[in-house]
Structures are given as structure tokens and as C-alpha cells.
């Protein structure tokens, strides 16, 4: 047997919640270039076998079974008793995910991937981590950008000092603080480090379907970051500007474009320095972001590699969102 290699057994996965993030976002798109859902990720990644989808909606179950050639069930309780699951992805409505989690934990998977945020409030997030620790089941939270290569490249640029000393950053977001803004609060924490000071800058009255949309500021490390909300009914806002002393980073349209712009001497206003009109574009694979989530999960389960988006990290983010000052 020396010199021969054998493929590792595939990890089994099931998706609970077959809506937008579960399976619909990349429906009809080329699977070779787009992977935006849990179902597509675990179906296309060679380390996984997608064996079940779960949703009470019969039409969604039919879509899933037809597209992924896997069985679909109305409830986790309907899965055959002998079913072995390594990963369960919980992608139902936010107000139902805790109950789904408690059903999933009974099946003793190796890992449960939760949609963000971790629980509907801080106490529920703590309870999820307590239950999972007691059961010996790992928890990850789908702050998917932490797995995307373009985001990891930005992290390297910042940590290596290639854009100089960071002065401040701005984030514009829409579609609610918990639904969408949480991604960018988490991303800034990932790039810049722990938070310290929080301040509300604008009215708390604006909301998206009950999800608040405040303007607020958070200091991450020594960097002040200002979050400004817009109204989703007009258009989506998902942009970040990071201003360093020698360059700036623009993270645009939720990561569809990432650009680094250097500081240059002005040819018109002598003695002044501006950001150049011509930036250097970084490679981004946001169109395949969920594939990289599945890849990190595979490396974690097979090799013990740390997850960038584990439950403990997500707890820090939800505590930040529910702090009394922000």
C-alpha cells in the first residue's frame, strides 16, 4: 500500500431552510462561476455530499430535489433515523433558527453552520454556544466574507502596513443593522481588531421591516469607523472606504470590486497630495463566496484548521450590535 493514495470519505451535509440563502440566490446561474447559497456550496465542493434539504414549503423542496438530486423533507424530524450528518446548515427565518438549532443538535453533527446573527439576541447567542459545547458540536456563523480571498488580501494589506497608518473608515449599509449591517460590523472587526467606543450618530427611528438602521460610530483598535445607513427601497448600499496614510481601500457593492488607491503628488495643485484617480484592483471572488465557506469548514473538520467565522467570534459581533451605546 506504500505510495498509494485514497480519497477521503466525503462529509455529509444537509440544508435547513431552502429560501434565498439556502438555494435561490444562485438559481439559474452558472455553477462554475457562481456559488452564493449553502446548497450550491455543499453540492459543488468535492469534500462534501449534499444528502438532504429541509423546508416546510413543498415547492421549495421540489426545486431542491430537482436541482441537486437530493432528498428533501418537511422537517429534520422526518429524516430517516439512520441518517448521519457531519454538517447541518441552519438557514431558516431568523426568528425560527434557534428552534431549528435545537432540533439539529439532537442529530449530533460535527458542526452546525448558523445564519447570522448568532441568535435573536445576546442571551440566545450565549445559550446556543452553551448547548453546543455541552453536546460536543462545533458552531460556525455564516459571516461569509471572512472566507473570501479578496477580504483576506485586504486583511494582509492592513496588517502589513502597506496602506500606512489608518486614519478612519466609513461604511454605508442598508436593509437593516442585523440583516445586513452586521456583516460590515463583523468585517471591520475582522480587519481592524477589537472595538472599544460606540456612539449613536443619528435617529433610531429608521428601520427595514422592523430591523433598525441607525447611523453610528465604533472605534476598532485606534481607528474610528462611521456607519451610515440608507434606505433599501431606493437602492442597496454596501460600501466601505478605509483611509490609510499612504493609500486607501475601496470595498464596493458588498465586495464586487476592491480597489487600492495610492497617495500621489498633485499635478494641478502644487504642494498638495491626493488619492490617485487610477487605483489597483484586487481580485475578488464574492460570486463564489459560499464555496470558500464550505472550504474552510472542510479544512476545520479534516485538518483542525481554525475557522475565521466560528461561534465565539460571532458572539463578540452580536454583543457589539446589542451594546447599550450602539
PDB file of C-alpha atoms in Angstrom:
ATOM      1  CA  UNK A   1       0.000   0.000   0.000  1.00  0.00           C
ATOM      2  CA  UNK A   2       3.001   2.313   0.256  1.00  0.00           C
ATOM      3  CA  UNK A   3       2.851   5.082  -2.319  1.00  0.00           C
ATOM      4  CA  UNK A   4      -0.868   4.700  -2.973  1.00  0.00           C
ATOM      5  CA  UNK A   5      -3.363   7.406  -2.043  1.00  0.00           C
ATOM      6  CA  UNK A   6      -7.046   7.039  -1.345  1.00  0.00           C
ATOM      7  CA  UNK A   7      -9.720   9.770  -1.456  1.00  0.00           C
ATOM      8  CA  UNK A   8     -11.096  10.744   1.919  1.00  0.00           C
ATOM      9  CA  UNK A   9     -14.713   9.898   2.554  1.00  0.00           C
ATOM     10  CA  UNK A  10     -16.958  12.839   1.754  1.00  0.00           C
ATOM     11  CA  UNK A  11     -18.513  14.810   4.587  1.00  0.00           C
ATOM     12  CA  UNK A  12     -22.306  14.681   4.601  1.00  0.00           C
ATOM     13  CA  UNK A  13     -24.322  17.897   4.684  1.00  0.00           C
ATOM     14  CA  UNK A  14     -27.953  18.965   4.990  1.00  0.00           C
ATOM     15  CA  UNK A  15     -29.540  22.384   4.483  1.00  0.00           C
ATOM     16  CA  UNK A  16     -32.442  23.529   6.662  1.00  0.00           C
ATOM     17  CA  UNK A  17     -34.220  26.448   5.023  1.00  0.00           C
ATOM     18  CA  UNK A  18     -34.394  26.361   1.226  1.00  0.00           C
ATOM     19  CA  UNK A  19     -35.112  30.026   0.556  1.00  0.00           C
ATOM     20  CA  UNK A  20     -32.765  32.714  -0.753  1.00  0.00           C
ATOM     21  CA  UNK A  21     -29.511  31.887   1.029  1.00  0.00           C
ATOM     22  CA  UNK A  22     -30.479  28.227   1.190  1.00  0.00           C
ATOM     23  CA  UNK A  23     -30.757  27.686  -2.579  1.00  0.00           C
ATOM     24  CA  UNK A  24     -32.389  30.509  -4.558  1.00  0.00           C
ATOM     25  CA  UNK A  25     -29.732  33.242  -4.872  1.00  0.00           C
ATOM     26  CA  UNK A  26     -27.735  31.358  -7.498  1.00  0.00           C
ATOM     27  CA  UNK A  27     -30.648  29.548  -9.131  1.00  0.00           C
ATOM     28  CA  UNK A  28     -30.206  29.617 -12.912  1.00  0.00           C
ATOM     29  CA  UNK A  29     -26.614  30.889 -12.700  1.00  0.00           C
ATOM     30  CA  UNK A  30     -23.573  29.006 -13.977  1.00  0.00           C
ATOM     31  CA  UNK A  31     -22.400  26.775 -11.133  1.00  0.00           C
ATOM     32  CA  UNK A  32     -18.824  27.056 -12.399  1.00  0.00           C
ATOM     33  CA  UNK A  33     -18.730  30.787 -11.682  1.00  0.00           C
ATOM     34  CA  UNK A  34     -21.404  31.377  -9.029  1.00  0.00           C
ATOM     35  CA  UNK A  35     -21.791  29.869  -5.581  1.00  0.00           C
ATOM     36  CA  UNK A  36     -23.959  32.103  -3.402  1.00  0.00           C
ATOM     37  CA  UNK A  37     -26.018  29.557  -1.441  1.00  0.00           C
ATOM     38  CA  UNK A  38     -25.440  26.817   1.093  1.00  0.00           C
ATOM     39  CA  UNK A  39     -26.926  24.191  -1.215  1.00  0.00           C
ATOM     40  CA  UNK A  40     -24.692  25.089  -4.142  1.00  0.00           C
ATOM     41  CA  UNK A  41     -21.624  25.217  -1.887  1.00  0.00           C
ATOM     42  CA  UNK A  42     -22.060  21.790  -0.336  1.00  0.00           C
ATOM     43  CA  UNK A  43     -23.193  20.315  -3.641  1.00  0.00           C
ATOM     44  CA  UNK A  44     -20.212  21.580  -5.660  1.00  0.00           C
ATOM     45  CA  UNK A  45     -17.393  21.197  -3.115  1.00  0.00           C
ATOM     46  CA  UNK A  46     -15.646  17.833  -3.646  1.00  0.00           C
ATOM     47  CA  UNK A  47     -15.216  17.237   0.086  1.00  0.00           C
ATOM     48  CA  UNK A  48     -18.978  17.216   0.716  1.00  0.00           C
ATOM     49  CA  UNK A  49     -22.009  15.200  -0.264  1.00  0.00           C
ATOM     50  CA  UNK A  50     -25.288  17.097  -0.045  1.00  0.00           C
ATOM     51  CA  UNK A  51     -27.719  14.464   1.140  1.00  0.00           C
ATOM     52  CA  UNK A  52     -30.806  16.368   2.289  1.00  0.00           C
ATOM     53  CA  UNK A  53     -32.716  19.622   2.186  1.00  0.00           C
ATOM     54  CA  UNK A  54     -35.371  20.606   4.728  1.00  0.00           C
ATOM     55  CA  UNK A  55     -38.188  23.129   4.363  1.00  0.00           C
ATOM     56  CA  UNK A  56     -41.923  23.116   5.157  1.00  0.00           C
ATOM     57  CA  UNK A  57     -42.626  24.643   1.723  1.00  0.00           C
ATOM     58  CA  UNK A  58     -43.363  21.868  -0.782  1.00  0.00           C
ATOM     59  CA  UNK A  59     -42.456  23.977  -3.832  1.00  0.00           C
ATOM     60  CA  UNK A  60     -39.031  24.768  -2.387  1.00  0.00           C
ATOM     61  CA  UNK A  61     -38.477  21.102  -1.606  1.00  0.00           C
ATOM     62  CA  UNK A  62     -39.297  20.204  -5.203  1.00  0.00           C
ATOM     63  CA  UNK A  63     -36.877  22.827  -6.525  1.00  0.00           C
ATOM     64  CA  UNK A  64     -34.151  21.456  -4.274  1.00  0.00           C
ATOM     65  CA  UNK A  65     -34.671  17.793  -5.177  1.00  0.00           C
ATOM     66  CA  UNK A  66     -34.805  18.550  -8.889  1.00  0.00           C
ATOM     67  CA  UNK A  67     -31.734  20.760  -8.953  1.00  0.00           C
ATOM     68  CA  UNK A  68     -29.452  18.879  -6.568  1.00  0.00           C
ATOM     69  CA  UNK A  69     -30.732  15.305  -6.979  1.00  0.00           C
ATOM     70  CA  UNK A  70     -31.057  15.024  -3.210  1.00  0.00           C
ATOM     71  CA  UNK A  71     -33.988  14.169  -0.994  1.00  0.00           C
ATOM     72  CA  UNK A  72     -35.995  16.906   0.681  1.00  0.00           C
ATOM     73  CA  UNK A  73     -38.049  16.750   3.864  1.00  0.00           C
ATOM     74  CA  UNK A  74     -40.557  18.989   5.596  1.00  0.00           C
ATOM     75  CA  UNK A  75     -38.729  18.748   8.949  1.00  0.00           C
ATOM     76  CA  UNK A  76     -35.469  17.469  10.389  1.00  0.00           C
ATOM     77  CA  UNK A  77     -37.610  15.033  12.364  1.00  0.00           C
ATOM     78  CA  UNK A  78     -38.600  13.391   9.058  1.00  0.00           C
ATOM     79  CA  UNK A  79     -35.062  12.311   8.174  1.00  0.00           C
ATOM     80  CA  UNK A  80     -34.508   8.543   8.370  1.00  0.00           C
ATOM     81  CA  UNK A  81     -33.215   7.511  11.787  1.00  0.00           C
ATOM     82  CA  UNK A  82     -30.003   6.086  10.308  1.00  0.00           C
ATOM     83  CA  UNK A  83     -29.053   9.403   8.646  1.00  0.00           C
ATOM     84  CA  UNK A  84     -25.517  10.514   9.550  1.00  0.00           C
ATOM     85  CA  UNK A  85     -24.816  14.202   9.131  1.00  0.00           C
ATOM     86  CA  UNK A  86     -21.447  15.869   9.526  1.00  0.00           C
ATOM     87  CA  UNK A  87     -22.679  19.405   8.795  1.00  0.00           C
ATOM     88  CA  UNK A  88     -26.133  20.950   9.171  1.00  0.00           C
ATOM     89  CA  UNK A  89     -26.659  24.407   7.723  1.00  0.00           C
ATOM     90  CA  UNK A  90     -29.401  26.381   9.501  1.00  0.00           C
ATOM     91  CA  UNK A  91     -30.758  28.959   7.051  1.00  0.00           C
ATOM     92  CA  UNK A  92     -34.354  29.460   8.103  1.00  0.00           C
ATOM     93  CA  UNK A  93     -36.060  32.693   9.150  1.00  0.00           C
ATOM     94  CA  UNK A  94     -34.083  34.410  11.922  1.00  0.00           C
ATOM     95  CA  UNK A  95     -36.923  34.070  14.441  1.00  0.00           C
ATOM     96  CA  UNK A  96     -37.044  30.298  13.849  1.00  0.00           C
ATOM     97  CA  UNK A  97     -33.347  29.448  13.744  1.00  0.00           C
ATOM     98  CA  UNK A  98     -32.998  28.806  17.481  1.00  0.00           C
ATOM     99  CA  UNK A  99     -35.713  26.141  17.372  1.00  0.00           C
ATOM    100  CA  UNK A 100     -34.131  24.647  14.251  1.00  0.00           C
ATOM    101  CA  UNK A 101     -30.765  24.658  16.021  1.00  0.00           C
ATOM    102  CA  UNK A 102     -32.210  22.693  18.954  1.00  0.00           C
ATOM    103  CA  UNK A 103     -33.569  20.073  16.524  1.00  0.00           C
ATOM    104  CA  UNK A 104     -30.245  19.948  14.677  1.00  0.00           C
ATOM    105  CA  UNK A 105     -28.185  19.446  17.832  1.00  0.00           C
ATOM    106  CA  UNK A 106     -30.150  16.272  18.589  1.00  0.00           C
ATOM    107  CA  UNK A 107     -28.726  14.712  15.407  1.00  0.00           C
ATOM    108  CA  UNK A 108     -25.161  15.131  16.756  1.00  0.00           C
ATOM    109  CA  UNK A 109     -23.472  16.553  13.650  1.00  0.00           C
ATOM    110  CA  UNK A 110     -19.830  17.589  13.791  1.00  0.00           C
ATOM    111  CA  UNK A 111     -20.702  21.197  13.002  1.00  0.00           C
ATOM    112  CA  UNK A 112     -23.765  23.419  12.700  1.00  0.00           C
ATOM    113  CA  UNK A 113     -23.471  26.419  10.384  1.00  0.00           C
ATOM    114  CA  UNK A 114     -25.839  29.158  11.542  1.00  0.00           C
ATOM    115  CA  UNK A 115     -27.036  32.098   9.502  1.00  0.00           C
ATOM    116  CA  UNK A 116     -26.115  35.420  11.091  1.00  0.00           C
ATOM    117  CA  UNK A 117     -26.558  36.854  13.598  1.00  0.00           C
ATOM    118  CA  UNK A 118     -25.952  34.184  16.212  1.00  0.00           C
ATOM    119  CA  UNK A 119     -29.401  34.114  17.809  1.00  0.00           C
ATOM    120  CA  UNK A 120     -32.071  36.774  18.002  1.00  0.00           C
ATOM    121  CA  UNK A 121     -30.359  38.459  20.979  1.00  0.00           C
ATOM    122  CA  UNK A 122     -27.273  38.139  23.177  1.00  0.00           C
ATOM    123  CA  UNK A 123     -28.803  35.752  25.710  1.00  0.00           C
ATOM    124  CA  UNK A 124     -29.926  33.393  22.947  1.00  0.00           C
ATOM    125  CA  UNK A 125     -26.452  33.523  21.384  1.00  0.00           C
ATOM    126  CA  UNK A 126     -24.905  32.526  24.728  1.00  0.00           C
ATOM    127  CA  UNK A 127     -27.439  29.705  25.019  1.00  0.00           C
ATOM    128  CA  UNK A 128     -26.586  28.376  21.548  1.00  0.00           C
ATOM    129  CA  UNK A 129     -22.902  28.211  22.435  1.00  0.00           C
ATOM    130  CA  UNK A 130     -23.653  26.632  25.832  1.00  0.00           C
ATOM    131  CA  UNK A 131     -25.805  23.908  24.283  1.00  0.00           C
ATOM    132  CA  UNK A 132     -23.310  23.210  21.505  1.00  0.00           C
ATOM    133  CA  UNK A 133     -20.396  22.953  23.942  1.00  0.00           C
ATOM    134  CA  UNK A 134     -22.354  20.553  26.148  1.00  0.00           C
ATOM    135  CA  UNK A 135     -23.207  18.402  23.118  1.00  0.00           C
ATOM    136  CA  UNK A 136     -19.672  18.477  21.708  1.00  0.00           C
ATOM    137  CA  UNK A 137     -20.866  20.062  18.464  1.00  0.00           C
ATOM    138  CA  UNK A 138     -18.966  22.935  16.806  1.00  0.00           C
ATOM    139  CA  UNK A 139     -20.842  26.065  15.738  1.00  0.00           C
ATOM    140  CA  UNK A 140     -19.937  28.401  12.902  1.00  0.00           C
ATOM    141  CA  UNK A 141     -21.799  31.515  11.753  1.00  0.00           C
ATOM    142  CA  UNK A 142     -22.111  32.499   8.111  1.00  0.00           C
ATOM    143  CA  UNK A 143     -20.188  35.762   8.135  1.00  0.00           C
ATOM    144  CA  UNK A 144     -19.117  34.531   4.724  1.00  0.00           C
ATOM    145  CA  UNK A 145     -16.836  37.404   3.734  1.00  0.00           C
ATOM    146  CA  UNK A 146     -14.276  36.209   6.286  1.00  0.00           C
ATOM    147  CA  UNK A 147     -13.609  33.277   3.941  1.00  0.00           C
ATOM    148  CA  UNK A 148     -13.430  35.216   0.646  1.00  0.00           C
ATOM    149  CA  UNK A 149      -9.929  35.594  -0.892  1.00  0.00           C
ATOM    150  CA  UNK A 150     -10.328  39.327  -1.641  1.00  0.00           C
ATOM    151  CA  UNK A 151     -11.205  40.053   2.004  1.00  0.00           C
ATOM    152  CA  UNK A 152      -8.212  38.023   3.153  1.00  0.00           C
ATOM    153  CA  UNK A 153      -5.988  40.043   0.796  1.00  0.00           C
ATOM    154  CA  UNK A 154      -7.295  43.287   2.318  1.00  0.00           C
ATOM    155  CA  UNK A 155      -6.502  41.893   5.762  1.00  0.00           C
ATOM    156  CA  UNK A 156      -2.896  41.293   4.647  1.00  0.00           C
ATOM    157  CA  UNK A 157      -2.571  44.813   3.248  1.00  0.00           C
ATOM    158  CA  UNK A 158      -3.785  46.322   6.514  1.00  0.00           C
ATOM    159  CA  UNK A 159      -1.806  44.094   8.880  1.00  0.00           C
ATOM    160  CA  UNK A 160       1.435  44.503   6.892  1.00  0.00           C
ATOM    161  CA  UNK A 161       1.140  48.294   6.898  1.00  0.00           C
ATOM    162  CA  UNK A 162       1.025  48.578   3.109  1.00  0.00           C
ATOM    163  CA  UNK A 163      -1.586  51.352   3.224  1.00  0.00           C
ATOM    164  CA  UNK A 164       0.156  53.134   6.079  1.00  0.00           C
ATOM    165  CA  UNK A 165      -1.442  54.226   9.323  1.00  0.00           C
ATOM    166  CA  UNK A 166      -5.213  54.007   9.090  1.00  0.00           C
ATOM    167  CA  UNK A 167      -6.891  57.330   9.874  1.00  0.00           C
ATOM    168  CA  UNK A 168     -10.537  56.279   9.779  1.00  0.00           C
ATOM    169  CA  UNK A 169     -13.107  54.374   7.730  1.00  0.00           C
ATOM    170  CA  UNK A 170     -16.675  54.816   6.558  1.00  0.00           C
ATOM    171  CA  UNK A 171     -19.306  52.166   5.914  1.00  0.00           C
ATOM    172  CA  UNK A 172     -22.625  52.684   4.139  1.00  0.00           C
ATOM    173  CA  UNK A 173     -25.260  49.990   4.563  1.00  0.00           C
ATOM    174  CA  UNK A 174     -28.964  49.384   4.032  1.00  0.00           C
ATOM    175  CA  UNK A 175     -31.527  46.627   4.688  1.00  0.00           C
ATOM    176  CA  UNK A 176     -31.216  46.761   8.470  1.00  0.00           C
ATOM    177  CA  UNK A 177     -28.471  46.564  11.053  1.00  0.00           C
ATOM    178  CA  UNK A 178     -28.978  42.894  11.956  1.00  0.00           C
ATOM    179  CA  UNK A 179     -29.767  41.671   8.445  1.00  0.00           C
ATOM    180  CA  UNK A 180     -27.055  43.491   6.527  1.00  0.00           C
ATOM    181  CA  UNK A 181     -25.154  45.952   8.714  1.00  0.00           C
ATOM    182  CA  UNK A 182     -23.988  43.097  10.937  1.00  0.00           C
ATOM    183  CA  UNK A 183     -21.863  41.762   8.066  1.00  0.00           C
ATOM    184  CA  UNK A 184     -19.914  45.008   7.911  1.00  0.00           C
ATOM    185  CA  UNK A 185     -19.595  45.476  11.667  1.00  0.00           C
ATOM    186  CA  UNK A 186     -18.145  41.968  11.748  1.00  0.00           C
ATOM    187  CA  UNK A 187     -15.916  42.638   8.743  1.00  0.00           C
ATOM    188  CA  UNK A 188     -14.431  45.788  10.271  1.00  0.00           C
ATOM    189  CA  UNK A 189     -13.753  43.866  13.478  1.00  0.00           C
ATOM    190  CA  UNK A 190     -12.046  41.168  11.375  1.00  0.00           C
ATOM    191  CA  UNK A 191      -9.850  43.725   9.613  1.00  0.00           C
ATOM    192  CA  UNK A 192      -9.161  46.207  12.391  1.00  0.00           C
ATOM    193  CA  UNK A 193      -9.438  44.350  15.703  1.00  0.00           C
ATOM    194  CA  UNK A 194     -11.420  44.662  18.912  1.00  0.00           C
ATOM    195  CA  UNK A 195     -13.880  47.512  19.486  1.00  0.00           C
ATOM    196  CA  UNK A 196     -13.879  49.947  22.380  1.00  0.00           C
ATOM    197  CA  UNK A 197     -16.089  53.014  21.987  1.00  0.00           C
ATOM    198  CA  UNK A 198     -19.574  53.194  20.431  1.00  0.00           C
ATOM    199  CA  UNK A 199     -21.745  56.176  19.684  1.00  0.00           C
ATOM    200  CA  UNK A 200     -25.130  56.738  18.044  1.00  0.00           C
ATOM    201  CA  UNK A 201     -24.870  59.475  15.423  1.00  0.00           C
ATOM    202  CA  UNK A 202     -28.419  59.631  14.093  1.00  0.00           C
ATOM    203  CA  UNK A 203     -32.048  58.732  14.671  1.00  0.00           C
ATOM    204  CA  UNK A 204     -33.102  55.235  15.715  1.00  0.00           C
ATOM    205  CA  UNK A 205     -36.496  55.646  14.051  1.00  0.00           C
ATOM    206  CA  UNK A 206     -35.445  54.410  10.601  1.00  0.00           C
ATOM    207  CA  UNK A 207     -35.803  50.665  10.100  1.00  0.00           C
ATOM    208  CA  UNK A 208     -36.121  47.952   7.474  1.00  0.00           C
ATOM    209  CA  UNK A 209     -39.099  45.712   8.272  1.00  0.00           C
ATOM    210  CA  UNK A 210     -38.505  46.319  11.987  1.00  0.00           C
ATOM    211  CA  UNK A 211     -34.715  45.969  11.752  1.00  0.00           C
ATOM    212  CA  UNK A 212     -33.177  49.283  12.953  1.00  0.00           C
ATOM    213  CA  UNK A 213     -30.990  51.343  10.617  1.00  0.00           C
ATOM    214  CA  UNK A 214     -29.101  53.820  12.842  1.00  0.00           C
ATOM    215  CA  UNK A 215     -26.100  55.920  11.918  1.00  0.00           C
ATOM    216  CA  UNK A 216     -23.396  55.095  14.462  1.00  0.00           C
ATOM    217  CA  UNK A 217     -19.679  55.081  15.151  1.00  0.00           C
ATOM    218  CA  UNK A 218     -17.456  52.341  16.566  1.00  0.00           C
ATOM    219  CA  UNK A 219     -13.749  52.537  17.355  1.00  0.00           C
ATOM    220  CA  UNK A 220     -11.893  49.369  16.310  1.00  0.00           C
ATOM    221  CA  UNK A 221      -8.481  49.454  17.884  1.00  0.00           C
ATOM    222  CA  UNK A 222      -7.403  53.052  17.326  1.00  0.00           C
ATOM    223  CA  UNK A 223      -9.497  53.508  14.179  1.00  0.00           C
ATOM    224  CA  UNK A 224     -12.848  55.336  14.236  1.00  0.00           C
ATOM    225  CA  UNK A 225     -15.358  53.809  11.818  1.00  0.00           C
ATOM    226  CA  UNK A 226     -18.570  55.612  10.876  1.00  0.00           C
ATOM    227  CA  UNK A 227     -21.580  53.570   9.750  1.00  0.00           C
ATOM    228  CA  UNK A 228     -24.189  55.468   7.714  1.00  0.00           C
ATOM    229  CA  UNK A 229     -27.487  53.878   6.719  1.00  0.00           C
ATOM    230  CA  UNK A 230     -29.529  54.259   3.533  1.00  0.00           C
ATOM    231  CA  UNK A 231     -32.986  53.132   2.523  1.00  0.00           C
ATOM    232  CA  UNK A 232     -33.149  49.765   0.796  1.00  0.00           C
ATOM    233  CA  UNK A 233     -36.298  50.738  -1.126  1.00  0.00           C
ATOM    234  CA  UNK A 234     -34.230  53.237  -3.154  1.00  0.00           C
ATOM    235  CA  UNK A 235     -31.176  51.049  -3.720  1.00  0.00           C
ATOM    236  CA  UNK A 236     -28.772  48.875  -1.743  1.00  0.00           C
ATOM    237  CA  UNK A 237     -25.742  50.345  -0.002  1.00  0.00           C
ATOM    238  CA  UNK A 238     -22.813  48.038   0.826  1.00  0.00           C
ATOM    239  CA  UNK A 239     -19.639  50.108   0.523  1.00  0.00           C
ATOM    240  CA  UNK A 240     -16.549  50.596   2.693  1.00  0.00           C
ATOM    241  CA  UNK A 241     -13.797  53.210   2.433  1.00  0.00           C
ATOM    242  CA  UNK A 242     -10.643  52.796   4.501  1.00  0.00           C
ATOM    243  CA  UNK A 243      -8.277  55.771   4.575  1.00  0.00           C
ATOM    244  CA  UNK A 244      -4.630  54.978   5.266  1.00  0.00           C
ATOM    245  CA  UNK A 245      -1.766  57.477   5.363  1.00  0.00           C
ATOM    246  CA  UNK A 246      -0.261  56.231   2.071  1.00  0.00           C
ATOM    247  CA  UNK A 247      -3.233  54.610   0.319  1.00  0.00           C
ATOM    248  CA  UNK A 248      -6.959  53.982   0.573  1.00  0.00           C
ATOM    249  CA  UNK A 249      -9.023  50.840   0.100  1.00  0.00           C
ATOM    250  CA  UNK A 250     -12.462  50.883  -1.514  1.00  0.00           C
ATOM    251  CA  UNK A 251     -14.613  47.809  -0.887  1.00  0.00           C
ATOM    252  CA  UNK A 252     -17.571  48.359  -3.174  1.00  0.00           C
ATOM    253  CA  UNK A 253     -21.041  46.862  -3.684  1.00  0.00           C
ATOM    254  CA  UNK A 254     -20.572  44.281  -0.965  1.00  0.00           C
ATOM    255  CA  UNK A 255     -17.225  43.133  -2.353  1.00  0.00           C
ATOM    256  CA  UNK A 256     -17.940  43.011  -6.083  1.00  0.00           C
ATOM    257  CA  UNK A 257     -14.991  45.364  -6.578  1.00  0.00           C
ATOM    258  CA  UNK A 258     -11.990  46.037  -4.316  1.00  0.00           C
ATOM    259  CA  UNK A 259      -9.593  48.833  -5.224  1.00  0.00           C
ATOM    260  CA  UNK A 260      -6.399  50.172  -3.650  1.00  0.00           C
ATOM    261  CA  UNK A 261      -5.596  53.806  -4.470  1.00  0.00           C
ATOM    262  CA  UNK A 262      -2.188  55.299  -3.644  1.00  0.00           C
ATOM    263  CA  UNK A 263      -1.441  58.842  -2.500  1.00  0.00           C
ATOM    264  CA  UNK A 264       0.271  60.916  -5.234  1.00  0.00           C
ATOM    265  CA  UNK A 265       1.578  64.456  -5.703  1.00  0.00           C
ATOM    266  CA  UNK A 266      -0.969  66.687  -7.423  1.00  0.00           C
ATOM    267  CA  UNK A 267      -0.045  67.836 -10.933  1.00  0.00           C
ATOM    268  CA  UNK A 268      -2.553  70.700 -10.721  1.00  0.00           C
ATOM    269  CA  UNK A 269      -2.402  71.906  -7.123  1.00  0.00           C
ATOM    270  CA  UNK A 270       1.319  72.039  -6.462  1.00  0.00           C
ATOM    271  CA  UNK A 271       2.348  71.165  -2.951  1.00  0.00           C
ATOM    272  CA  UNK A 272      -0.795  69.072  -2.367  1.00  0.00           C
ATOM    273  CA  UNK A 273      -1.164  65.304  -2.266  1.00  0.00           C
ATOM    274  CA  UNK A 274      -4.333  63.467  -3.279  1.00  0.00           C
ATOM    275  CA  UNK A 275      -5.502  59.949  -3.853  1.00  0.00           C
ATOM    276  CA  UNK A 276      -4.749  58.942  -7.408  1.00  0.00           C
ATOM    277  CA  UNK A 277      -7.544  58.700  -9.969  1.00  0.00           C
ATOM    278  CA  UNK A 278      -6.145  55.326 -11.007  1.00  0.00           C
ATOM    279  CA  UNK A 279      -6.359  52.526  -8.477  1.00  0.00           C
ATOM    280  CA  UNK A 280      -5.134  48.954  -8.409  1.00  0.00           C
ATOM    281  CA  UNK A 281      -7.949  46.441  -8.441  1.00  0.00           C
ATOM    282  CA  UNK A 282      -7.685  43.382  -6.189  1.00  0.00           C
ATOM    283  CA  UNK A 283      -9.045  40.046  -7.240  1.00  0.00           C
ATOM    284  CA  UNK A 284     -12.388  39.271  -5.621  1.00  0.00           C
ATOM    285  CA  UNK A 285     -14.381  36.065  -5.748  1.00  0.00           C
ATOM    286  CA  UNK A 286     -17.509  37.244  -3.957  1.00  0.00           C
ATOM    287  CA  UNK A 287     -19.524  35.458  -6.652  1.00  0.00           C
ATOM    288  CA  UNK A 288     -18.239  32.158  -5.198  1.00  0.00           C
ATOM    289  CA  UNK A 289     -18.143  33.219  -1.564  1.00  0.00           C
ATOM    290  CA  UNK A 290     -20.133  30.302  -0.129  1.00  0.00           C
ATOM    291  CA  UNK A 291     -17.748  27.827  -1.739  1.00  0.00           C
ATOM    292  CA  UNK A 292     -14.943  29.294   0.361  1.00  0.00           C
ATOM    293  CA  UNK A 293     -17.116  28.963   3.468  1.00  0.00           C
ATOM    294  CA  UNK A 294     -17.509  25.251   2.710  1.00  0.00           C
ATOM    295  CA  UNK A 295     -13.769  25.016   2.065  1.00  0.00           C
ATOM    296  CA  UNK A 296     -12.907  26.466   5.484  1.00  0.00           C
ATOM    297  CA  UNK A 297     -15.375  24.101   7.143  1.00  0.00           C
ATOM    298  CA  UNK A 298     -13.782  21.140   5.368  1.00  0.00           C
ATOM    299  CA  UNK A 299     -10.297  22.201   6.475  1.00  0.00           C
ATOM    300  CA  UNK A 300     -11.545  22.660  10.027  1.00  0.00           C
ATOM    301  CA  UNK A 301     -13.179  19.223  10.219  1.00  0.00           C
ATOM    302  CA  UNK A 302     -10.440  17.330   8.381  1.00  0.00           C
ATOM    303  CA  UNK A 303      -7.278  19.163   9.448  1.00  0.00           C
ATOM    304  CA  UNK A 304      -8.228  21.119  12.558  1.00  0.00           C
ATOM    305  CA  UNK A 305      -7.554  24.446  10.829  1.00  0.00           C
ATOM    306  CA  UNK A 306      -9.111  27.348  12.738  1.00  0.00           C
ATOM    307  CA  UNK A 307     -12.323  28.863  11.393  1.00  0.00           C
ATOM    308  CA  UNK A 308     -12.406  32.607  10.723  1.00  0.00           C
ATOM    309  CA  UNK A 309     -16.147  32.608  11.455  1.00  0.00           C
ATOM    310  CA  UNK A 310     -16.588  30.379  14.496  1.00  0.00           C
ATOM    311  CA  UNK A 311     -19.313  30.814  17.075  1.00  0.00           C
ATOM    312  CA  UNK A 312     -17.112  32.548  19.649  1.00  0.00           C
ATOM    313  CA  UNK A 313     -16.173  35.239  17.149  1.00  0.00           C
ATOM    314  CA  UNK A 314     -19.806  35.692  16.108  1.00  0.00           C
ATOM    315  CA  UNK A 315     -20.766  36.115  19.775  1.00  0.00           C
ATOM    316  CA  UNK A 316     -18.447  39.133  20.008  1.00  0.00           C
ATOM    317  CA  UNK A 317     -20.157  40.657  16.984  1.00  0.00           C
ATOM    318  CA  UNK A 318     -23.710  40.181  18.279  1.00  0.00           C
ATOM    319  CA  UNK A 319     -22.675  41.602  21.659  1.00  0.00           C
ATOM    320  CA  UNK A 320     -21.366  44.617  19.771  1.00  0.00           C
ATOM    321  CA  UNK A 321     -24.653  45.049  17.895  1.00  0.00           C
ATOM    322  CA  UNK A 322     -26.672  44.933  21.106  1.00  0.00           C
ATOM    323  CA  UNK A 323     -24.409  47.108  23.226  1.00  0.00           C
ATOM    324  CA  UNK A 324     -26.285  49.770  25.143  1.00  0.00           C
ATOM    325  CA  UNK A 325     -24.346  52.525  23.372  1.00  0.00           C
ATOM    326  CA  UNK A 326     -24.817  51.436  19.746  1.00  0.00           C
TER     327      UNK A 326
END
